[in-house]
mmCIF file of C-alpha atoms and ligand atoms in Angstrom:
data_model
loop_
_atom_site.group_PDB
_atom_site.id
_atom_site.type_symbol
_atom_site.label_atom_id
_atom_site.label_comp_id
_atom_site.label_asym_id
_atom_site.label_seq_id
_atom_site.Cartn_x
_atom_site.Cartn_y
_atom_site.Cartn_z
ATOM 1 C CA UNK A 1 45.493 -2.476 82.302
ATOM 2 C CA UNK A 2 41.972 -1.238 82.026
ATOM 3 C CA UNK A 3 39.757 0.370 84.554
ATOM 4 C CA UNK A 4 36.734 -1.838 85.371
ATOM 5 C CA UNK A 5 33.411 -0.299 84.254
ATOM 6 C CA UNK A 6 34.947 2.978 82.906
ATOM 7 C CA UNK A 7 33.255 4.524 79.888
ATOM 8 C CA UNK A 8 35.494 4.180 76.861
ATOM 9 C CA UNK A 9 35.558 7.104 74.331
ATOM 10 C CA UNK A 10 37.318 6.186 71.011
ATOM 11 C CA UNK A 11 39.651 8.887 69.695
ATOM 12 C CA UNK A 12 40.017 9.819 65.995
ATOM 13 C CA UNK A 13 42.787 7.912 64.211
ATOM 14 C CA UNK A 14 46.085 9.656 64.538
ATOM 15 C CA UNK A 15 47.373 11.439 61.396
ATOM 16 C CA UNK A 16 50.746 10.112 60.260
ATOM 17 C CA UNK A 17 51.637 12.881 57.804
ATOM 18 C CA UNK A 18 51.663 16.314 59.331
ATOM 19 C CA UNK A 19 52.416 19.654 57.654
ATOM 20 C CA UNK A 20 55.424 20.362 59.810
ATOM 21 C CA UNK A 21 58.606 18.271 59.463
ATOM 22 C CA UNK A 22 60.239 16.728 62.492
ATOM 23 C CA UNK A 23 63.223 18.960 61.916
ATOM 24 C CA UNK A 24 61.048 22.083 61.901
ATOM 25 C CA UNK A 25 59.288 20.932 65.104
ATOM 26 C CA UNK A 26 62.672 20.429 66.805
ATOM 27 C CA UNK A 27 63.976 23.742 65.637
ATOM 28 C CA UNK A 28 60.972 25.793 66.729
ATOM 29 C CA UNK A 29 60.013 24.000 69.953
ATOM 30 C CA UNK A 30 60.020 26.109 73.014
ATOM 31 C CA UNK A 31 58.037 25.914 76.320
ATOM 32 C CA UNK A 32 54.927 27.990 75.783
ATOM 33 C CA UNK A 33 53.024 29.134 78.782
ATOM 34 C CA UNK A 34 50.044 31.074 77.362
ATOM 35 C CA UNK A 35 47.113 29.720 75.497
ATOM 36 C CA UNK A 36 44.133 31.182 73.658
ATOM 37 C CA UNK A 37 40.748 30.856 75.307
ATOM 38 C CA UNK A 38 39.705 27.867 73.129
ATOM 39 C CA UNK A 39 39.207 24.276 73.803
ATOM 40 C CA UNK A 40 40.895 21.230 72.191
ATOM 41 C CA UNK A 41 39.202 18.877 69.835
ATOM 42 C CA UNK A 42 39.296 15.055 70.371
ATOM 43 C CA UNK A 43 41.473 14.891 67.205
ATOM 44 C CA UNK A 44 44.043 17.221 68.827
ATOM 45 C CA UNK A 45 43.950 15.481 72.204
ATOM 46 C CA UNK A 46 44.149 12.079 70.521
ATOM 47 C CA UNK A 47 47.106 13.055 68.374
ATOM 48 C CA UNK A 48 49.052 14.296 71.346
ATOM 49 C CA UNK A 49 48.293 11.101 73.450
ATOM 50 C CA UNK A 50 49.212 8.963 70.471
ATOM 51 C CA UNK A 51 52.582 10.803 70.076
ATOM 52 C CA UNK A 52 53.173 10.346 73.807
ATOM 53 C CA UNK A 53 52.485 6.704 74.074
ATOM 54 C CA UNK A 54 50.377 5.362 71.354
ATOM 55 C CA UNK A 55 50.854 2.278 69.212
ATOM 56 C CA UNK A 56 53.395 2.234 66.456
ATOM 57 C CA UNK A 57 54.321 -0.132 63.691
ATOM 58 C CA UNK A 58 54.636 -3.874 64.379
ATOM 59 C CA UNK A 59 58.206 -4.573 65.551
ATOM 60 C CA UNK A 60 60.165 -7.700 66.514
ATOM 61 C CA UNK A 61 58.633 -7.696 69.967
ATOM 62 C CA UNK A 62 55.074 -7.062 68.839
ATOM 63 C CA UNK A 63 53.545 -3.592 68.440
ATOM 64 C CA UNK A 64 55.976 -0.798 69.218
ATOM 65 C CA UNK A 65 54.960 2.393 71.054
ATOM 66 C CA UNK A 66 55.688 5.952 70.371
ATOM 67 C CA UNK A 67 58.402 6.326 72.981
ATOM 68 C CA UNK A 68 61.110 3.733 73.866
ATOM 69 C CA UNK A 69 60.983 1.737 77.098
ATOM 70 C CA UNK A 70 63.716 -0.101 78.972
ATOM 71 C CA UNK A 71 63.119 -3.811 78.268
ATOM 72 C CA UNK A 72 59.646 -2.880 76.884
ATOM 73 C CA UNK A 73 58.434 -2.710 80.458
ATOM 74 C CA UNK A 74 56.324 0.393 79.817
ATOM 75 C CA UNK A 75 56.072 1.874 83.288
ATOM 76 C CA UNK A 76 54.289 5.114 82.276
ATOM 77 C CA UNK A 77 50.575 5.766 82.112
ATOM 78 C CA UNK A 78 49.067 8.824 80.513
ATOM 79 C CA UNK A 79 46.091 10.794 81.911
ATOM 80 C CA UNK A 80 44.298 13.784 80.528
ATOM 81 C CA UNK A 81 42.829 16.375 82.944
ATOM 82 C CA UNK A 82 40.369 18.157 80.693
ATOM 83 C CA UNK A 83 38.582 21.397 81.318
ATOM 84 C CA UNK A 84 37.628 22.413 77.756
ATOM 85 C CA UNK A 85 37.607 19.300 75.524
ATOM 86 C CA UNK A 86 35.058 19.248 72.743
ATOM 87 C CA UNK A 87 32.901 16.071 72.857
ATOM 88 C CA UNK A 88 34.014 14.194 75.954
ATOM 89 C CA UNK A 89 33.987 17.411 78.035
ATOM 90 C CA UNK A 90 35.620 18.160 81.388
ATOM 91 C CA UNK A 91 36.989 15.416 83.596
ATOM 92 C CA UNK A 92 39.898 13.083 84.172
ATOM 93 C CA UNK A 93 40.628 10.438 81.592
ATOM 94 C CA UNK A 94 43.089 7.548 81.270
ATOM 95 C CA UNK A 95 44.620 7.021 77.864
ATOM 96 C CA UNK A 96 44.015 3.394 76.697
ATOM 97 C CA UNK A 97 46.792 3.057 74.046
ATOM 98 C CA UNK A 98 45.694 -0.305 72.853
ATOM 99 C CA UNK A 99 42.211 0.991 71.949
ATOM 100 C CA UNK A 100 43.455 4.541 71.313
ATOM 101 C CA UNK A 101 40.612 5.629 73.514
ATOM 102 C CA UNK A 102 39.905 7.659 76.674
ATOM 103 C CA UNK A 103 38.497 6.071 79.754
ATOM 104 C CA UNK A 104 36.610 8.529 81.880
ATOM 105 C CA UNK A 105 37.580 8.351 85.564
ATOM 106 C CA UNK A 106 36.289 11.605 86.976
ATOM 107 C CA UNK A 107 33.635 14.199 85.885
ATOM 108 C CA UNK A 108 35.112 17.214 87.519
ATOM 109 C CA UNK A 109 37.380 19.895 85.981
ATOM 110 C CA UNK A 110 40.536 19.374 88.020
ATOM 111 C CA UNK A 111 42.585 22.229 86.565
ATOM 112 C CA UNK A 112 42.250 24.665 89.453
ATOM 113 C CA UNK A 113 43.197 22.094 92.026
ATOM 114 C CA UNK A 114 46.098 20.932 89.889
ATOM 115 C CA UNK A 115 47.372 24.487 89.509
ATOM 116 C CA UNK A 116 47.102 25.101 93.320
ATOM 117 C CA UNK A 117 49.117 21.889 93.844
ATOM 118 C CA UNK A 118 51.712 23.145 91.310
ATOM 119 C CA UNK A 119 52.773 26.214 93.288
ATOM 120 C CA UNK A 120 49.927 28.215 91.747
ATOM 121 C CA UNK A 121 51.197 27.882 88.132
ATOM 122 C CA UNK A 122 48.361 29.763 86.435
ATOM 123 C CA UNK A 123 48.934 28.218 83.030
ATOM 124 C CA UNK A 124 47.438 24.931 84.243
ATOM 125 C CA UNK A 125 44.027 26.655 84.673
ATOM 126 C CA UNK A 126 44.369 28.559 81.422
ATOM 127 C CA UNK A 127 45.225 25.512 79.204
ATOM 128 C CA UNK A 128 42.093 23.610 78.139
ATOM 129 C CA UNK A 129 43.768 20.299 79.009
ATOM 130 C CA UNK A 130 46.879 18.872 80.766
ATOM 131 C CA UNK A 131 48.518 15.534 79.902
ATOM 132 C CA UNK A 132 49.836 13.914 83.036
ATOM 133 C CA UNK A 133 52.642 11.312 82.972
ATOM 134 C CA UNK A 134 52.360 8.877 85.787
ATOM 135 C CA UNK A 135 55.028 6.283 86.706
ATOM 136 C CA UNK A 136 54.488 2.701 87.876
ATOM 137 C CA UNK A 137 58.103 2.078 88.963
ATOM 138 C CA UNK A 138 57.512 -1.529 89.916
ATOM 139 C CA UNK A 139 57.057 -2.529 86.247
ATOM 140 C CA UNK A 140 60.679 -1.525 85.586
ATOM 141 C CA UNK A 141 62.410 -2.036 88.995
ATOM 142 C CA UNK A 142 60.801 -5.585 88.987
ATOM 143 C CA UNK A 143 63.173 -6.311 86.159
ATOM 144 C CA UNK A 144 66.150 -4.057 86.719
ATOM 145 C CA UNK A 145 66.097 -3.422 90.499
ATOM 146 C CA UNK A 146 67.297 0.036 91.700
ATOM 147 C CA UNK A 147 68.484 0.936 88.227
ATOM 148 C CA UNK A 148 64.876 0.870 87.095
ATOM 149 C CA UNK A 149 64.185 4.189 88.741
ATOM 150 C CA UNK A 150 66.552 6.037 86.445
ATOM 151 C CA UNK A 151 65.046 4.238 83.429
ATOM 152 C CA UNK A 152 61.585 5.417 84.347
ATOM 153 C CA UNK A 153 62.680 9.009 84.580
ATOM 154 C CA UNK A 154 64.545 8.763 81.249
ATOM 155 C CA UNK A 155 61.312 7.430 79.670
ATOM 156 C CA UNK A 156 59.298 10.271 81.056
ATOM 157 C CA UNK A 157 61.757 12.600 79.234
ATOM 158 C CA UNK A 158 61.145 10.817 75.976
ATOM 159 C CA UNK A 159 57.410 10.958 76.334
ATOM 160 C CA UNK A 160 57.543 14.581 77.288
ATOM 161 C CA UNK A 161 59.655 15.515 74.266
ATOM 162 C CA UNK A 162 57.252 13.709 71.976
ATOM 163 C CA UNK A 163 54.401 15.773 73.420
ATOM 164 C CA UNK A 164 56.410 18.968 72.867
ATOM 165 C CA UNK A 165 57.157 18.093 69.296
ATOM 166 C CA UNK A 166 53.644 17.007 68.427
ATOM 167 C CA UNK A 167 52.268 20.052 70.055
ATOM 168 C CA UNK A 168 54.665 22.215 68.019
ATOM 169 C CA UNK A 169 53.699 20.500 64.812
ATOM 170 C CA UNK A 170 49.942 20.961 65.421
ATOM 171 C CA UNK A 171 50.310 24.694 66.279
ATOM 172 C CA UNK A 172 49.668 24.014 69.938
ATOM 173 C CA UNK A 173 51.499 25.322 73.072
ATOM 174 C CA UNK A 174 52.823 23.225 75.918
ATOM 175 C CA UNK A 175 55.316 23.231 78.814
ATOM 176 C CA UNK A 176 56.617 20.511 81.048
ATOM 177 C CA UNK A 177 55.643 21.206 84.608
ATOM 178 C CA UNK A 178 57.728 19.218 87.174
ATOM 179 C CA UNK A 179 57.220 21.632 90.143
ATOM 180 C CA UNK A 180 54.254 20.358 92.160
ATOM 181 C CA UNK A 181 53.345 18.770 95.429
ATOM 182 C CA UNK A 182 53.506 15.009 94.727
ATOM 183 C CA UNK A 183 51.103 14.065 97.465
ATOM 184 C CA UNK A 184 48.560 16.766 96.555
ATOM 185 C CA UNK A 185 48.564 15.917 92.884
ATOM 186 C CA UNK A 186 48.254 12.190 93.570
ATOM 187 C CA UNK A 187 45.326 12.854 95.856
ATOM 188 C CA UNK A 188 43.536 14.989 93.184
ATOM 189 C CA UNK A 189 44.002 12.393 90.431
ATOM 190 C CA UNK A 190 43.191 9.454 92.817
ATOM 191 C CA UNK A 191 45.089 7.021 90.543
ATOM 192 C CA UNK A 192 47.809 4.459 91.205
ATOM 193 C CA UNK A 193 51.375 5.377 90.493
ATOM 194 C CA UNK A 194 53.531 8.521 90.912
ATOM 195 C CA UNK A 195 52.767 11.621 88.834
ATOM 196 C CA UNK A 196 56.037 12.878 87.234
ATOM 197 C CA UNK A 197 55.176 15.627 84.822
ATOM 198 C CA UNK A 198 52.120 17.786 84.024
ATOM 199 C CA UNK A 199 51.919 19.147 80.536
ATOM 200 C CA UNK A 200 49.305 21.812 80.015
ATOM 201 C CA UNK A 201 48.410 22.034 76.401
ATOM 202 C CA UNK A 202 46.386 24.655 74.427
ATOM 203 C CA UNK A 203 46.018 26.608 71.247
ATOM 204 C CA UNK A 204 48.787 29.196 70.897
HETATM 205 C C1 LIG B 1 61.805 18.234 84.121
HETATM 206 C C2 LIG B 1 61.325 19.591 83.797
HETATM 207 C C3 LIG B 1 60.551 20.273 84.708
HETATM 208 C C4 LIG B 1 60.098 21.536 84.326
HETATM 209 N N1 LIG B 1 59.185 22.161 85.254
HETATM 210 C C5 LIG B 1 58.697 23.422 84.869
HETATM 211 C C6 LIG B 1 57.738 23.933 85.756
HETATM 212 O O1 LIG B 1 57.296 23.460 86.782
HETATM 213 N N2 LIG B 1 57.229 25.165 85.327
HETATM 214 C C7 LIG B 1 57.602 25.762 84.163
HETATM 215 O O2 LIG B 1 57.103 26.891 83.905
HETATM 216 N N3 LIG B 1 58.496 25.201 83.379
HETATM 217 C C8 LIG B 1 59.063 24.002 83.676
HETATM 218 N N4 LIG B 1 59.924 23.380 82.804
HETATM 219 C C9 LIG B 1 60.267 24.082 81.581
HETATM 220 C C10 LIG B 1 61.686 24.646 81.596
HETATM 221 O O3 LIG B 1 61.608 25.858 82.359
HETATM 222 C C11 LIG B 1 62.080 24.982 80.110
HETATM 223 O O4 LIG B 1 62.168 23.802 79.442
HETATM 224 C C12 LIG B 1 63.483 25.737 80.089
HETATM 225 O O5 LIG B 1 63.297 27.035 80.638
HETATM 226 C C13 LIG B 1 64.051 25.820 78.712
HETATM 227 O O6 LIG B 1 63.163 26.506 77.861
HETATM 228 P P1 LIG B 1 62.541 25.856 76.538
HETATM 229 O O7 LIG B 1 61.839 24.666 76.938
HETATM 230 O O8 LIG B 1 61.676 26.916 76.006
HETATM 231 O O9 LIG B 1 63.662 25.475 75.658
HETATM 232 C C14 LIG B 1 60.440 22.176 83.117
HETATM 233 C C15 LIG B 1 61.198 21.445 82.199
HETATM 234 C C16 LIG B 1 61.705 20.115 82.551
HETATM 235 C C17 LIG B 1 62.535 19.484 81.502
#
């Protein structure tokens, strides 16, 4: 689902062979809440978004995606709230997984507003970017009814873990932030859907 008229910024192709093994990333992963005062490159941001929800190998049901989805209903959208992102710069972006590109939705640096809406969690201002996982429950409840809600939350967990592990492997720092004011965050982002997790990411 694209956003009419939004500027599309292609991201560098994701790298499929990193220097850190998946086992090493699992072993060393922790929530990291402090970041160096440095921005992220489009390659780093693109690699994280790809790991969260990018396209995978061709499977039986077409192209697979990085995280599993109940009935391949894919209820989650990924946004990037950038303050310090080389190239595209500050703003709010939607990740277009088909094109592996960013769509610019807002020009402003939303980090301070997001931190205030998250019980003042400072690390959201300090991190150069935050990945935001937003749920569209109807895509999954449309098929599974009430049970769909739990599936959507399970999926957010998978996506979040992928972001943790990819960040770990890239030498980046991240933490899942679930403590925020739902209404306030939704208003700041001005997007459809329900924000479930904010993941500030930076250099460690
Ligand atoms: C659903 C969820 C919500 C979380 N929300 C926050 C949060 O709002 N702020 C925060 O600092 N950490 C948050 N965390 C991170 C946990 O505090 C952290 O995972 C836990 O202390 C275990 O530490 P570890 O991740 O380093 O293993 C959250 C984690 C999860 C899974």
